[in-house]
mmCIF file of C-alpha atoms in Angstrom:
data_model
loop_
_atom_site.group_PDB
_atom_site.id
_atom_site.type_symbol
_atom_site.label_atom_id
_atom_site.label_comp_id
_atom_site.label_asym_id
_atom_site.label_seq_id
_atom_site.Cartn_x
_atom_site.Cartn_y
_atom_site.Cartn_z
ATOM 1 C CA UNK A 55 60.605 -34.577 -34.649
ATOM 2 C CA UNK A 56 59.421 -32.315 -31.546
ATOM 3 C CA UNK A 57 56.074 -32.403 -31.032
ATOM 4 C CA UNK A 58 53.651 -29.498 -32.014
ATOM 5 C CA UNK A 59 52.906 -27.589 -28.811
ATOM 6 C CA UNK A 60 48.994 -28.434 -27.976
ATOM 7 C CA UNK A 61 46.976 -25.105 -28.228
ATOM 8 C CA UNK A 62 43.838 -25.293 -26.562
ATOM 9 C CA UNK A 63 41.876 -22.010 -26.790
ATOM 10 C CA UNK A 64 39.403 -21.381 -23.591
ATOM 11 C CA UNK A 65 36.096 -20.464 -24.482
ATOM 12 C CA UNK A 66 35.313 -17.235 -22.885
ATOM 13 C CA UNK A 67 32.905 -18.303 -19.646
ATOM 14 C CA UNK A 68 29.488 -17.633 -20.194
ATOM 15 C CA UNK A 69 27.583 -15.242 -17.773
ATOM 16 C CA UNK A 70 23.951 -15.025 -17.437
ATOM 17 C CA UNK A 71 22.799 -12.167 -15.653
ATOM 18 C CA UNK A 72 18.998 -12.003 -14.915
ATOM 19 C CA UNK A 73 17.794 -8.582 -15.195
ATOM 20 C CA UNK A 74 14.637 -7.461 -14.052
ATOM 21 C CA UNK A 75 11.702 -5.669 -15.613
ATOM 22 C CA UNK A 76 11.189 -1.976 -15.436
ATOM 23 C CA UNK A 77 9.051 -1.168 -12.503
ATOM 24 C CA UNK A 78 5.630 -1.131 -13.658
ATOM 25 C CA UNK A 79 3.361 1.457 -12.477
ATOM 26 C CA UNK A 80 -0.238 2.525 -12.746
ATOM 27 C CA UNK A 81 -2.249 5.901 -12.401
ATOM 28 C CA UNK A 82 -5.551 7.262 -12.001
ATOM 29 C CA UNK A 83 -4.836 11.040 -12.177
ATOM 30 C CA UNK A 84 -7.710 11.068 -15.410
ATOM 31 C CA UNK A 85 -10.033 10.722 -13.142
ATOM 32 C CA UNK A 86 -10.245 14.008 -11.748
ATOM 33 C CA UNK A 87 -13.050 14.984 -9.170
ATOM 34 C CA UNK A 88 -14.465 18.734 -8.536
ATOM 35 C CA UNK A 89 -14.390 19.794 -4.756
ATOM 36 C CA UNK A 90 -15.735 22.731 -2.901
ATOM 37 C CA UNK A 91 -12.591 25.737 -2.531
ATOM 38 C CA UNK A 92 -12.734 24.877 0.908
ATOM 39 C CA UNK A 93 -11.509 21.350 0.778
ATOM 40 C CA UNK A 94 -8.385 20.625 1.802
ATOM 41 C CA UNK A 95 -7.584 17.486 -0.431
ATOM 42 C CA UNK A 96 -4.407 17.694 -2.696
ATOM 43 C CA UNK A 97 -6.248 16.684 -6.074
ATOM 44 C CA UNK A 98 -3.840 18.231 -8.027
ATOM 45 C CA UNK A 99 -0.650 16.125 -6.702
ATOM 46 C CA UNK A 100 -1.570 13.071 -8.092
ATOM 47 C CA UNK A 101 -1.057 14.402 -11.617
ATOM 48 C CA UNK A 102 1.888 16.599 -10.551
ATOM 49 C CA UNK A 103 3.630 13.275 -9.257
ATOM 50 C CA UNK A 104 2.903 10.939 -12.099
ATOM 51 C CA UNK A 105 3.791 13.470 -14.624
ATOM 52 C CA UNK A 106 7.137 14.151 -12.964
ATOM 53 C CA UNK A 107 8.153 10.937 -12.661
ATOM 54 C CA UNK A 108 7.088 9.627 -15.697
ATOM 55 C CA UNK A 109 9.324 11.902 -17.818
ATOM 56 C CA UNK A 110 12.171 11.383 -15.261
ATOM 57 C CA UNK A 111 12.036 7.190 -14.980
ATOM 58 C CA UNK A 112 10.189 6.168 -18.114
ATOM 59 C CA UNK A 113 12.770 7.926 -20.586
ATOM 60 C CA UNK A 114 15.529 6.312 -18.520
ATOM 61 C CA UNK A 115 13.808 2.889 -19.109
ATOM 62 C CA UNK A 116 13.635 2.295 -15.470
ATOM 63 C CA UNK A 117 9.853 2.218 -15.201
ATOM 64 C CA UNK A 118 6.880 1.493 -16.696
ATOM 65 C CA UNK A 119 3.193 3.753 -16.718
ATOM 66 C CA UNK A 120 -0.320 2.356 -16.914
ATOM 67 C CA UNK A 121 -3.763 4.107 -16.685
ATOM 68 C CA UNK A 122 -5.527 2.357 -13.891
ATOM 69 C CA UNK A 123 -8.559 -0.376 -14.227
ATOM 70 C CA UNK A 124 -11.572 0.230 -12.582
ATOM 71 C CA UNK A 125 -12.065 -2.392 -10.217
ATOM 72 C CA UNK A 126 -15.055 -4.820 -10.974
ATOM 73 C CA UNK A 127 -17.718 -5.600 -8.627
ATOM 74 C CA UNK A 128 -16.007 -9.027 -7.496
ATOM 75 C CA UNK A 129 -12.584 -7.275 -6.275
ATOM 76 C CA UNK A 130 -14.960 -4.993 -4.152
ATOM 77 C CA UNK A 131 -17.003 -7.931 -2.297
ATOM 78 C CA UNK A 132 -13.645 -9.421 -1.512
ATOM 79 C CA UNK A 133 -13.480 -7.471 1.384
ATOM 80 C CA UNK A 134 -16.770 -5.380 1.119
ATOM 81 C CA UNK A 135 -20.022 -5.736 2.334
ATOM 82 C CA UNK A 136 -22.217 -6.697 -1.180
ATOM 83 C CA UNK A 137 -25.317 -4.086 -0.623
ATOM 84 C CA UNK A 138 -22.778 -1.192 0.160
ATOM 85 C CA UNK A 139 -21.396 -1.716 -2.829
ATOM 86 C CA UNK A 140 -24.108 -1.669 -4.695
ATOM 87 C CA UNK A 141 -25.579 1.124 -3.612
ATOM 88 C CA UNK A 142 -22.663 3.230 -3.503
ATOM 89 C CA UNK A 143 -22.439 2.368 -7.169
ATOM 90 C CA UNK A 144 -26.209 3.149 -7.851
ATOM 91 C CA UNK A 145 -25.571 6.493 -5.707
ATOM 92 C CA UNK A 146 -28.002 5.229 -2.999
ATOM 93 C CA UNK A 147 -26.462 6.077 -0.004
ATOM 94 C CA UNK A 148 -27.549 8.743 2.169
ATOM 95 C CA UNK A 149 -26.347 12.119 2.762
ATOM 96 C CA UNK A 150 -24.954 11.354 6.213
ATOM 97 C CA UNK A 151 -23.161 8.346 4.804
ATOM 98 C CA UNK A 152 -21.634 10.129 1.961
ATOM 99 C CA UNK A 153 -20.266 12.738 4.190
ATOM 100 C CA UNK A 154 -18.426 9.463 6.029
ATOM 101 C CA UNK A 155 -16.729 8.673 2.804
ATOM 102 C CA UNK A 156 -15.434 12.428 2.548
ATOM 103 C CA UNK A 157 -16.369 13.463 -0.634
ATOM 104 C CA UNK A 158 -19.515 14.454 -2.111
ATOM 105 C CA UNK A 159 -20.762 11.667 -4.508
ATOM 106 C CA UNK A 160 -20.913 11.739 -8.250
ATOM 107 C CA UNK A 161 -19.950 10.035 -11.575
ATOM 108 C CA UNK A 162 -15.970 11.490 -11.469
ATOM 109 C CA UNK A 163 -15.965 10.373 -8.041
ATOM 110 C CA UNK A 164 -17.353 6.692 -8.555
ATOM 111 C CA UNK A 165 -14.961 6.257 -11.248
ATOM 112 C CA UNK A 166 -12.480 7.799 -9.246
ATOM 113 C CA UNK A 167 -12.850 5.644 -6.574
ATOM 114 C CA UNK A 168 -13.196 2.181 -8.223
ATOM 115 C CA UNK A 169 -9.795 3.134 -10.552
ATOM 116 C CA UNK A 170 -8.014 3.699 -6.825
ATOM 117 C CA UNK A 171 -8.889 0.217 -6.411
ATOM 118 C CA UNK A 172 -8.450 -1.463 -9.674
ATOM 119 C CA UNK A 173 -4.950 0.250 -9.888
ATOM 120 C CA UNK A 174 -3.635 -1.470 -6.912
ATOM 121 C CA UNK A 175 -5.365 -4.990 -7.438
ATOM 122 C CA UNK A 176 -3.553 -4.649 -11.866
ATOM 123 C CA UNK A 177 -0.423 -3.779 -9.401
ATOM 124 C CA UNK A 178 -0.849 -6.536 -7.352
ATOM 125 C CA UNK A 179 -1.615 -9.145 -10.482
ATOM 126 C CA UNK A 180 1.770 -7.771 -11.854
ATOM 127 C CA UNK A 181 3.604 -9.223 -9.085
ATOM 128 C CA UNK A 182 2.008 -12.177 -8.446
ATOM 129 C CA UNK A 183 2.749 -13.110 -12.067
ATOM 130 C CA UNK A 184 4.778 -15.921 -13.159
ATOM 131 C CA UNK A 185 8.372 -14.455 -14.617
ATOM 132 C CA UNK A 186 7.126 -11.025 -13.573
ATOM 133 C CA UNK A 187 7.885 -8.243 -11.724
ATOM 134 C CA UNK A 188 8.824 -8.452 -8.182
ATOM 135 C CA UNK A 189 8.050 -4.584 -6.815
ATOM 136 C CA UNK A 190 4.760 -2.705 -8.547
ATOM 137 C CA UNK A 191 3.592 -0.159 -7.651
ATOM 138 C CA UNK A 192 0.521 3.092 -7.554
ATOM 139 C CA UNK A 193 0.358 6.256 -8.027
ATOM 140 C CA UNK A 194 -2.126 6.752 -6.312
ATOM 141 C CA UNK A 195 -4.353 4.498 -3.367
ATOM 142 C CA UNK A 196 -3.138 4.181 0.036
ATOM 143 C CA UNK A 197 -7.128 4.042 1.280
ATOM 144 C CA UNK A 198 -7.057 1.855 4.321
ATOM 145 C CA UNK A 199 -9.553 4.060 6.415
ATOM 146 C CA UNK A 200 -13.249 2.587 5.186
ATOM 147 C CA UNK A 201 -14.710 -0.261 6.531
ATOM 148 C CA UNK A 202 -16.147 -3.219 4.688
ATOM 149 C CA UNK A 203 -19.746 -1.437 5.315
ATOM 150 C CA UNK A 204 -19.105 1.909 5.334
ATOM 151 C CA UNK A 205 -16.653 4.994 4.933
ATOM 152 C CA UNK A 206 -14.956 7.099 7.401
ATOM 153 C CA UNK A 207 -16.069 10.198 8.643
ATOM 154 C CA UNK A 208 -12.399 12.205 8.015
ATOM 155 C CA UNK A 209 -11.946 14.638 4.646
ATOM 156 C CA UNK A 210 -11.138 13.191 1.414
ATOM 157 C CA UNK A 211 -10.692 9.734 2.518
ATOM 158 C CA UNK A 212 -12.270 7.489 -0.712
ATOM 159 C CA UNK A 213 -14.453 4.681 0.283
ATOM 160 C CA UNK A 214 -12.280 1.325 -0.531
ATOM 161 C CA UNK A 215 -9.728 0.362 0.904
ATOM 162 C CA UNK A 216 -7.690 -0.870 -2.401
ATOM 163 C CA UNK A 217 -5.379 -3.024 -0.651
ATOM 164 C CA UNK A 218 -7.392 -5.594 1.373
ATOM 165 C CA UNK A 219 -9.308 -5.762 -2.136
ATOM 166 C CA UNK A 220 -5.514 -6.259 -3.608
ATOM 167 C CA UNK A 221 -5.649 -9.759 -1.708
ATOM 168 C CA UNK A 222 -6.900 -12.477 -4.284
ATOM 169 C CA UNK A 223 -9.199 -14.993 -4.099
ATOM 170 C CA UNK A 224 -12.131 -15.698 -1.924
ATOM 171 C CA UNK A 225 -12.971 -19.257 -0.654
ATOM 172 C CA UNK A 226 -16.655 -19.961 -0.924
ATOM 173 C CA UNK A 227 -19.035 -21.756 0.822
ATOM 174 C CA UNK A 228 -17.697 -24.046 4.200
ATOM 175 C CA UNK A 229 -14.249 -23.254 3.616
ATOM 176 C CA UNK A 230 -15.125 -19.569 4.071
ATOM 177 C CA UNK A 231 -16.648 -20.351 7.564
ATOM 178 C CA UNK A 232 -14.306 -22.929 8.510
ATOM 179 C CA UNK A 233 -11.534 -19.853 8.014
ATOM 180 C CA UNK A 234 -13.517 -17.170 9.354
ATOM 181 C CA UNK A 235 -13.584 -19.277 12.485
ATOM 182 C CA UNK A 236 -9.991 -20.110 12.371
ATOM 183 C CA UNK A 237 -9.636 -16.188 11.928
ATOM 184 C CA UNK A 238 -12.193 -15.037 15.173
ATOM 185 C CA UNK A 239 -10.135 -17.951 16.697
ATOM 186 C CA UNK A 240 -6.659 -16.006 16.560
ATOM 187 C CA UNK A 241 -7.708 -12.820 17.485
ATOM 188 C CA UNK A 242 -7.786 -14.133 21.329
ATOM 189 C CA UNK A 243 -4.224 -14.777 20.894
ATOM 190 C CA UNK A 244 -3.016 -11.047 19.352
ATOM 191 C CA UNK A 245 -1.685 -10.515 22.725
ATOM 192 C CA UNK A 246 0.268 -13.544 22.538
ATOM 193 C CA UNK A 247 1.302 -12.835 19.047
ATOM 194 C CA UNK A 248 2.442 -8.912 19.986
ATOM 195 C CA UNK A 249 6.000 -10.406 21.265
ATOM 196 C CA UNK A 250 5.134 -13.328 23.190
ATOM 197 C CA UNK A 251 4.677 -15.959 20.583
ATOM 198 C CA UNK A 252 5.972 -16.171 16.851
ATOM 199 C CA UNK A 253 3.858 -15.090 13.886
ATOM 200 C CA UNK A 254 2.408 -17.524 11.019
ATOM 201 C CA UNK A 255 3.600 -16.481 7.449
ATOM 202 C CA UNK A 256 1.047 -14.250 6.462
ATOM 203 C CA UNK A 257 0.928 -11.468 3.634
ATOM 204 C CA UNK A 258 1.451 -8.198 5.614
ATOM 205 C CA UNK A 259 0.962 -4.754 4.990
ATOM 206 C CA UNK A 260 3.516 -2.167 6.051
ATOM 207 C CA UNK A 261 1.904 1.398 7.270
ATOM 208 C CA UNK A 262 4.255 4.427 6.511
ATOM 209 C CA UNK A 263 1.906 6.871 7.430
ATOM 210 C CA UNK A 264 1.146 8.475 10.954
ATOM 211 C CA UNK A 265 -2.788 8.145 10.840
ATOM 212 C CA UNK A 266 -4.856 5.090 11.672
ATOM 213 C CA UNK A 267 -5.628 2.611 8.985
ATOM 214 C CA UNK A 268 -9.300 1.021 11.161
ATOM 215 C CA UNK A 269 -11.009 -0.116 8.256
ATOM 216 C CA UNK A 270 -8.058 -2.135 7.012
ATOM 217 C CA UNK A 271 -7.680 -3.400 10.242
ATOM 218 C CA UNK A 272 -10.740 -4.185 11.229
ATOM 219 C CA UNK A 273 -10.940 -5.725 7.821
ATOM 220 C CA UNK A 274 -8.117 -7.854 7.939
ATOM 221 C CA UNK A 275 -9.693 -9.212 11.508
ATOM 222 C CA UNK A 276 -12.876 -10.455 8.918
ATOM 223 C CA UNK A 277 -10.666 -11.849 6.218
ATOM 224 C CA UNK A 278 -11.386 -14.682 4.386
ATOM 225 C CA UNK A 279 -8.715 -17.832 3.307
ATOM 226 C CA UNK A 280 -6.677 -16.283 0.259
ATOM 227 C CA UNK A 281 -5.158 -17.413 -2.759
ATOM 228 C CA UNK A 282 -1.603 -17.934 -3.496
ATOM 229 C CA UNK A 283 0.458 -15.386 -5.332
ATOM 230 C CA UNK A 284 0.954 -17.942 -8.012
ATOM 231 C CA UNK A 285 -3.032 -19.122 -8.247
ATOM 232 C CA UNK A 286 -1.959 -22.196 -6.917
ATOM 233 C CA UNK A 287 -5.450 -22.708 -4.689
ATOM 234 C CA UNK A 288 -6.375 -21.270 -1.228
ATOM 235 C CA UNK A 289 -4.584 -20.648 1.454
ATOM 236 C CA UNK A 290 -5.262 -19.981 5.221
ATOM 237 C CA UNK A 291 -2.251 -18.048 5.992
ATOM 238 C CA UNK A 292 -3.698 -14.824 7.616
ATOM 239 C CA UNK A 293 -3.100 -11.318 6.554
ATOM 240 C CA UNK A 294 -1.094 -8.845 8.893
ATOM 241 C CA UNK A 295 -0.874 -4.929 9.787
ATOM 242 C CA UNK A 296 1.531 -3.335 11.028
ATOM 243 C CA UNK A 297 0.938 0.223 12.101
ATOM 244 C CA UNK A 298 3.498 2.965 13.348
ATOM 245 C CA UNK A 299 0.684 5.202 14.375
ATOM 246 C CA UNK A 300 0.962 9.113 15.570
ATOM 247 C CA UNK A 301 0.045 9.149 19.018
ATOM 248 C CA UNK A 302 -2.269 12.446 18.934
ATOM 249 C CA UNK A 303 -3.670 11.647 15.396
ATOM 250 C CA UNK A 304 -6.610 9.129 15.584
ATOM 251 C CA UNK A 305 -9.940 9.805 14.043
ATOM 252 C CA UNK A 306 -11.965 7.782 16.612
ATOM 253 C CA UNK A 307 -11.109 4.509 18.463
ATOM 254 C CA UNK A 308 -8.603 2.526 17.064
ATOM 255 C CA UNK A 309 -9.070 -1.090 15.718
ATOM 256 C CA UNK A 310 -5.933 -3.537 16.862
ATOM 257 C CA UNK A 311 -3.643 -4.139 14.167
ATOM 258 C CA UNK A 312 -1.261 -7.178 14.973
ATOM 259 C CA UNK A 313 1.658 -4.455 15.463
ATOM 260 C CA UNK A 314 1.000 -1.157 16.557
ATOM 261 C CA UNK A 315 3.669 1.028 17.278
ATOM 262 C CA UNK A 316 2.749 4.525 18.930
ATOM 263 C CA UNK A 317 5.191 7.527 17.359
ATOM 264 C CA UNK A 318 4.854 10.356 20.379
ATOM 265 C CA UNK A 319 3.596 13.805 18.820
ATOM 266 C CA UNK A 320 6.248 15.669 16.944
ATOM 267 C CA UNK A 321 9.018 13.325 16.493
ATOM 268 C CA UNK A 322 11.631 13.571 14.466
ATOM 269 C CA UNK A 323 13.705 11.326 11.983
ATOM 270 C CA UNK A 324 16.013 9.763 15.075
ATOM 271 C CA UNK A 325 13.200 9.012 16.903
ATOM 272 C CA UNK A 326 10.829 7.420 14.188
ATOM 273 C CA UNK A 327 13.708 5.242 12.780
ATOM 274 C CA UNK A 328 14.539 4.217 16.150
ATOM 275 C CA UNK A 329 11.348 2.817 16.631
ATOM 276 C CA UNK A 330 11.091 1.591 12.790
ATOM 277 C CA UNK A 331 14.751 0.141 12.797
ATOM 278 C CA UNK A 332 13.617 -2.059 16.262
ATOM 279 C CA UNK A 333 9.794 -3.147 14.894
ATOM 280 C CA UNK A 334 10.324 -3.612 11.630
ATOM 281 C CA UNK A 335 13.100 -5.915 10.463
ATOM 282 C CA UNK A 336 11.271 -8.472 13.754
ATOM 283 C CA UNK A 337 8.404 -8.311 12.672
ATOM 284 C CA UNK A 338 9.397 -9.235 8.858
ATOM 285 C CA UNK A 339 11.479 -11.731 9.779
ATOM 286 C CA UNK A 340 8.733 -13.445 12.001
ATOM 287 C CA UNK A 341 6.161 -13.235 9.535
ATOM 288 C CA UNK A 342 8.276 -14.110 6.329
ATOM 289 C CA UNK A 343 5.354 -12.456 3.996
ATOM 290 C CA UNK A 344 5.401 -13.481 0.440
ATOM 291 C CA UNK A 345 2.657 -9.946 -0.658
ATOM 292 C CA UNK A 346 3.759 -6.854 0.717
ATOM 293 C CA UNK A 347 1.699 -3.577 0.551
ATOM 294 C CA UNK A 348 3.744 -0.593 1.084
ATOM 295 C CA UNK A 349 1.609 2.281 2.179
ATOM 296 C CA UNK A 350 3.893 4.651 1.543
ATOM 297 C CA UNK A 351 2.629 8.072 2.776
ATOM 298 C CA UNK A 352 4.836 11.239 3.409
ATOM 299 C CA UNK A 353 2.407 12.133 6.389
ATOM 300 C CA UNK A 354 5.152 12.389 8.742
ATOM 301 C CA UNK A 355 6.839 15.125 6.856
ATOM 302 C CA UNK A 356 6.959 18.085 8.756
ATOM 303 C CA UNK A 357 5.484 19.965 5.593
ATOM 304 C CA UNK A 358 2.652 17.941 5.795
ATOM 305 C CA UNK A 359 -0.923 19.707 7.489
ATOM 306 C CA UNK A 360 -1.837 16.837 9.473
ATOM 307 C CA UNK A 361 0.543 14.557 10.709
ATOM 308 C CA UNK A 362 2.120 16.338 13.135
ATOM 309 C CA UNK A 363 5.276 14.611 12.881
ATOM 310 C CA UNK A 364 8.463 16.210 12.129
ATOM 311 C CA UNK A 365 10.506 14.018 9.458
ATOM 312 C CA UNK A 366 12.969 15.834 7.177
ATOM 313 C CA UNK A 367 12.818 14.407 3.661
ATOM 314 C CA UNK A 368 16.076 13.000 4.426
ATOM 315 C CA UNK A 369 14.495 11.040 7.261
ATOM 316 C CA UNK A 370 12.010 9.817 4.511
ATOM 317 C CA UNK A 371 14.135 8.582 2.236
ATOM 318 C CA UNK A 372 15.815 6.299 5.102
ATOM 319 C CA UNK A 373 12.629 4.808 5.706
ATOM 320 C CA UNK A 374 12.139 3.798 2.524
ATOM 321 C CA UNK A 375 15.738 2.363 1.987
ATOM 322 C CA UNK A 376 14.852 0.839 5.110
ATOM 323 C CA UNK A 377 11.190 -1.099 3.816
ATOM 324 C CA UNK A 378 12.914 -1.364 0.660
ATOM 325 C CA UNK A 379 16.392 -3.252 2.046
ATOM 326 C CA UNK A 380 14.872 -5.454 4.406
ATOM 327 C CA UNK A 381 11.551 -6.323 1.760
ATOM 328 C CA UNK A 382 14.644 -7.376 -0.395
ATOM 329 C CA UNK A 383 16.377 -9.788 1.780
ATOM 330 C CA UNK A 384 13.702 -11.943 3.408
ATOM 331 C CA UNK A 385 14.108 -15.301 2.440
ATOM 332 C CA UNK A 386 10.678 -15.900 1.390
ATOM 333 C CA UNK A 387 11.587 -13.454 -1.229
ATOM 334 C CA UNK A 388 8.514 -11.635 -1.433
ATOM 335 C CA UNK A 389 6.394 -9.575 -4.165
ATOM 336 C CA UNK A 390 5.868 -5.426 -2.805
ATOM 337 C CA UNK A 391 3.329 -3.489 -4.246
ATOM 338 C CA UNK A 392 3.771 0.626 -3.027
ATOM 339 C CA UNK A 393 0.706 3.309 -2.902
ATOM 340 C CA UNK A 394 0.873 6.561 -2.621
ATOM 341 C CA UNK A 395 -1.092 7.504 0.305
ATOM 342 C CA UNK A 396 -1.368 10.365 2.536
ATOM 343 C CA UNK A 397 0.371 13.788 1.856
ATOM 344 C CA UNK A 398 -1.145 16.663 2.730
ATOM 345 C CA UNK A 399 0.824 20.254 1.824
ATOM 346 C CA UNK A 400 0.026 23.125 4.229
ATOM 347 C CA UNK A 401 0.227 25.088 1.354
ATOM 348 C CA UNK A 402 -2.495 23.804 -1.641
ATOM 349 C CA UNK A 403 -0.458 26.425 -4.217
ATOM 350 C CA UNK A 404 2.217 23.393 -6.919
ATOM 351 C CA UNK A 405 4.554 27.031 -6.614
ATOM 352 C CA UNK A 406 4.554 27.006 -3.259
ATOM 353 C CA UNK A 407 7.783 25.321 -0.881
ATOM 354 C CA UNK A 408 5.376 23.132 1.347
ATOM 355 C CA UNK A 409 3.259 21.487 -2.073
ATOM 356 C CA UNK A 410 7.201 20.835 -3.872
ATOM 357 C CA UNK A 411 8.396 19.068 -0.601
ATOM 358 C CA UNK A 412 5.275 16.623 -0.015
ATOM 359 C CA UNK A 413 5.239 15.862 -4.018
ATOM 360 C CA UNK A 414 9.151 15.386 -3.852
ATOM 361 C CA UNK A 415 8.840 13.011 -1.110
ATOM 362 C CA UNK A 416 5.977 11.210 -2.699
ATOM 363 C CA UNK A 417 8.223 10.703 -6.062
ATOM 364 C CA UNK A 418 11.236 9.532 -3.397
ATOM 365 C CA UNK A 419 8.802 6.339 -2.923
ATOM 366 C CA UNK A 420 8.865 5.439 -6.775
ATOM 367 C CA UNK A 421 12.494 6.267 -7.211
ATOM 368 C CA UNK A 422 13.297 4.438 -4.052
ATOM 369 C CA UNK A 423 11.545 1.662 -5.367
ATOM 370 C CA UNK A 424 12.407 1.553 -9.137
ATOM 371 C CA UNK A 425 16.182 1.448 -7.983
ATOM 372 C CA UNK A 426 15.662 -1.450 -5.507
ATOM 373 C CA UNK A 427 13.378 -3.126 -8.111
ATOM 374 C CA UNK A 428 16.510 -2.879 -10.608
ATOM 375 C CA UNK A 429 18.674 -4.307 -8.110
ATOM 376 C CA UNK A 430 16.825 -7.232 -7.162
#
């Protein structure tokens, strides 16, 4: 009798596909703050922006919204000096030192200010996470002008700069001094480091903005050891800036950042990713970063009031492929957290053409970075 033929049925291979989280965002645009009609501070974009992109990624399921913390006292003396804290909290400053933060005090403001800060550090705790997300982001923050003991005298600028405060954990005690002499230590050797000698992994933050950022880099320069994304104790790896800065658009001296790249006045989008395209994907690669901060102003827009560059949006949107692509591929595989920062229409009227291309460019940032985030 012939044999049976053998049948053997092939269980269908099993695929696991790991898909990531909707981006989660946050937003502070309840806090609203009343200026004089002469200011020249967008107020109104930050609700314009969250608004349109919350009804354009949150009903796709591609992102996530969250009203922003306010940012407790501890986050602040991170990186602040204690007794400028408190009295900026207690409304003790003076008059001349209020008019160095930018805008006039008050209770909207205060709260203003600290949920700038608390919305980047919830970002920041997203990403660092366990089974999180990898890319967070604000709508909103961006302030990297104030120093750790005082503001900046420049409009609108708020008074903390969110994302040194976004770097956890401070070491007490010896180890504090022991890294804060490590840190004075290194600066004798930026030189060295600007090309001449290979970074130490570090957590870096990534300027996209045209205007100096010297209170975050003069506060980086005073950092103390930090904590790994995971909790898993202290660390001494440093923290790094790097700063394409607009030649003709410095407040007052500029504090060394451990890459700054001068962008001559008026360039265009050839010219600034020329200069991004050969700094950036280096200087990444050196420093294999495992926190980004993304400071992703549309100052260089050439609808933007103060920049004084002259990027199309098109131009814009390659530089954030560009952040985006290379943030992506680094084999440290590190967390990004994106603000918001500057953007300043030339026009202060949501009808008119200059306010709809700054707030489109700003929402090009969150798209940007929802798609990427999905991809990951």
């Amino acid at each position: 009798m012939r044999n049976a033929p053998l049948r053997l049925q092939l269980a269908s291979r099993a695929v696991c596909t790991l898909v990531q989280p909707p981006l989660p965002l946050w937003y502070n645009d309840h806090y609203q703050v009343s200026l004089p009609s002469t200011s020249s501070f967008p107020m109104e974009k930050y609700r314009y922006i969250r608004e349109a992109l919350q009804r354009e990624l949150e009903a796709a399921g591609k992102a996530t919204f969250h009203e922003s913390p306010l940012a407790s006292v501890e986050d602040l003396t991170t990186v602040h000096d204690g007794e400028y804290v408190r009295r900026y909290l207690a409304n003790e400053l003076s008059h001349k030192e209020n008019r160095r933060i930018g805008f006039p005090w008050s209770e909207a403001g205060k709260l203003r200010a600290l949920s700038s800060t608390g919305g980047t550090v919830a970002a920041m705790h997203a990403v660092c996470r366990p089974g999180g997300a990898r890319f967070a982001g604000h709508i909103a923050g961006g302030t990297h002008h104030a120093f750790a003991d005082r503001g900046v005298r420049a409009p609108g600028l708020p008074c903390h700069p969110e994302s040194a405060a976004g770097r956890p954990g401070r070491a007490p005690g010896e180890r504090q001094r022991a890294h804060l002499r490590r840190r004075r230590a290194r600066q004798d050797l930026l030189s060295a480091l600007r090309g001449q000698r290979e970074p130490r992994e570090s957590r870096e933050r990534a300027e996209g903005q045209p205007r100096d950022g010297r209170g975050m880099a003069e506060g980086q320069q005073h950092s103390i050891a930090q904590e790994e994304p995971e909790g898993n104790g202290q660390s001494d790896r440093p923290n790094r800036t790097r700063a394409p800065s607009e030649k003709g658009n410095l407040f007052s001296a500029r504090e060394a950042s451990d890459l700054d790249v001068d962008v001559p006045v008026g360039e265009g989008d050839d010219g600034y990713l020329a200069l991004l395209g050969e700094h950036l994907p280096r200087f990444l690669e050196a420093t294999q970063p495992d926190l980004v901060f993304f400071q992703g102003g549309v100052d260089p827009h050439q609808a933007d009031r103060i920049g004084r560059l002259e990027l199309s949006t098109a131009g814009l949107k390659k530089r954030n492929a560009l952040v985006y692509r290379l943030v992506s591929g680094l084999q440290s595989a590190p967390r990004l957290v994106v603000t918001l920062g500057g953007g300043y229409p030339r026009n202060l009227e949501p009808s008119s053409p200059p306010f709809h291309q700054v707030v489109q460019s700003h929402m090009d940032v969150y798209r940007q970075c929802a798609a990427a985030h999905a991809r990951l």
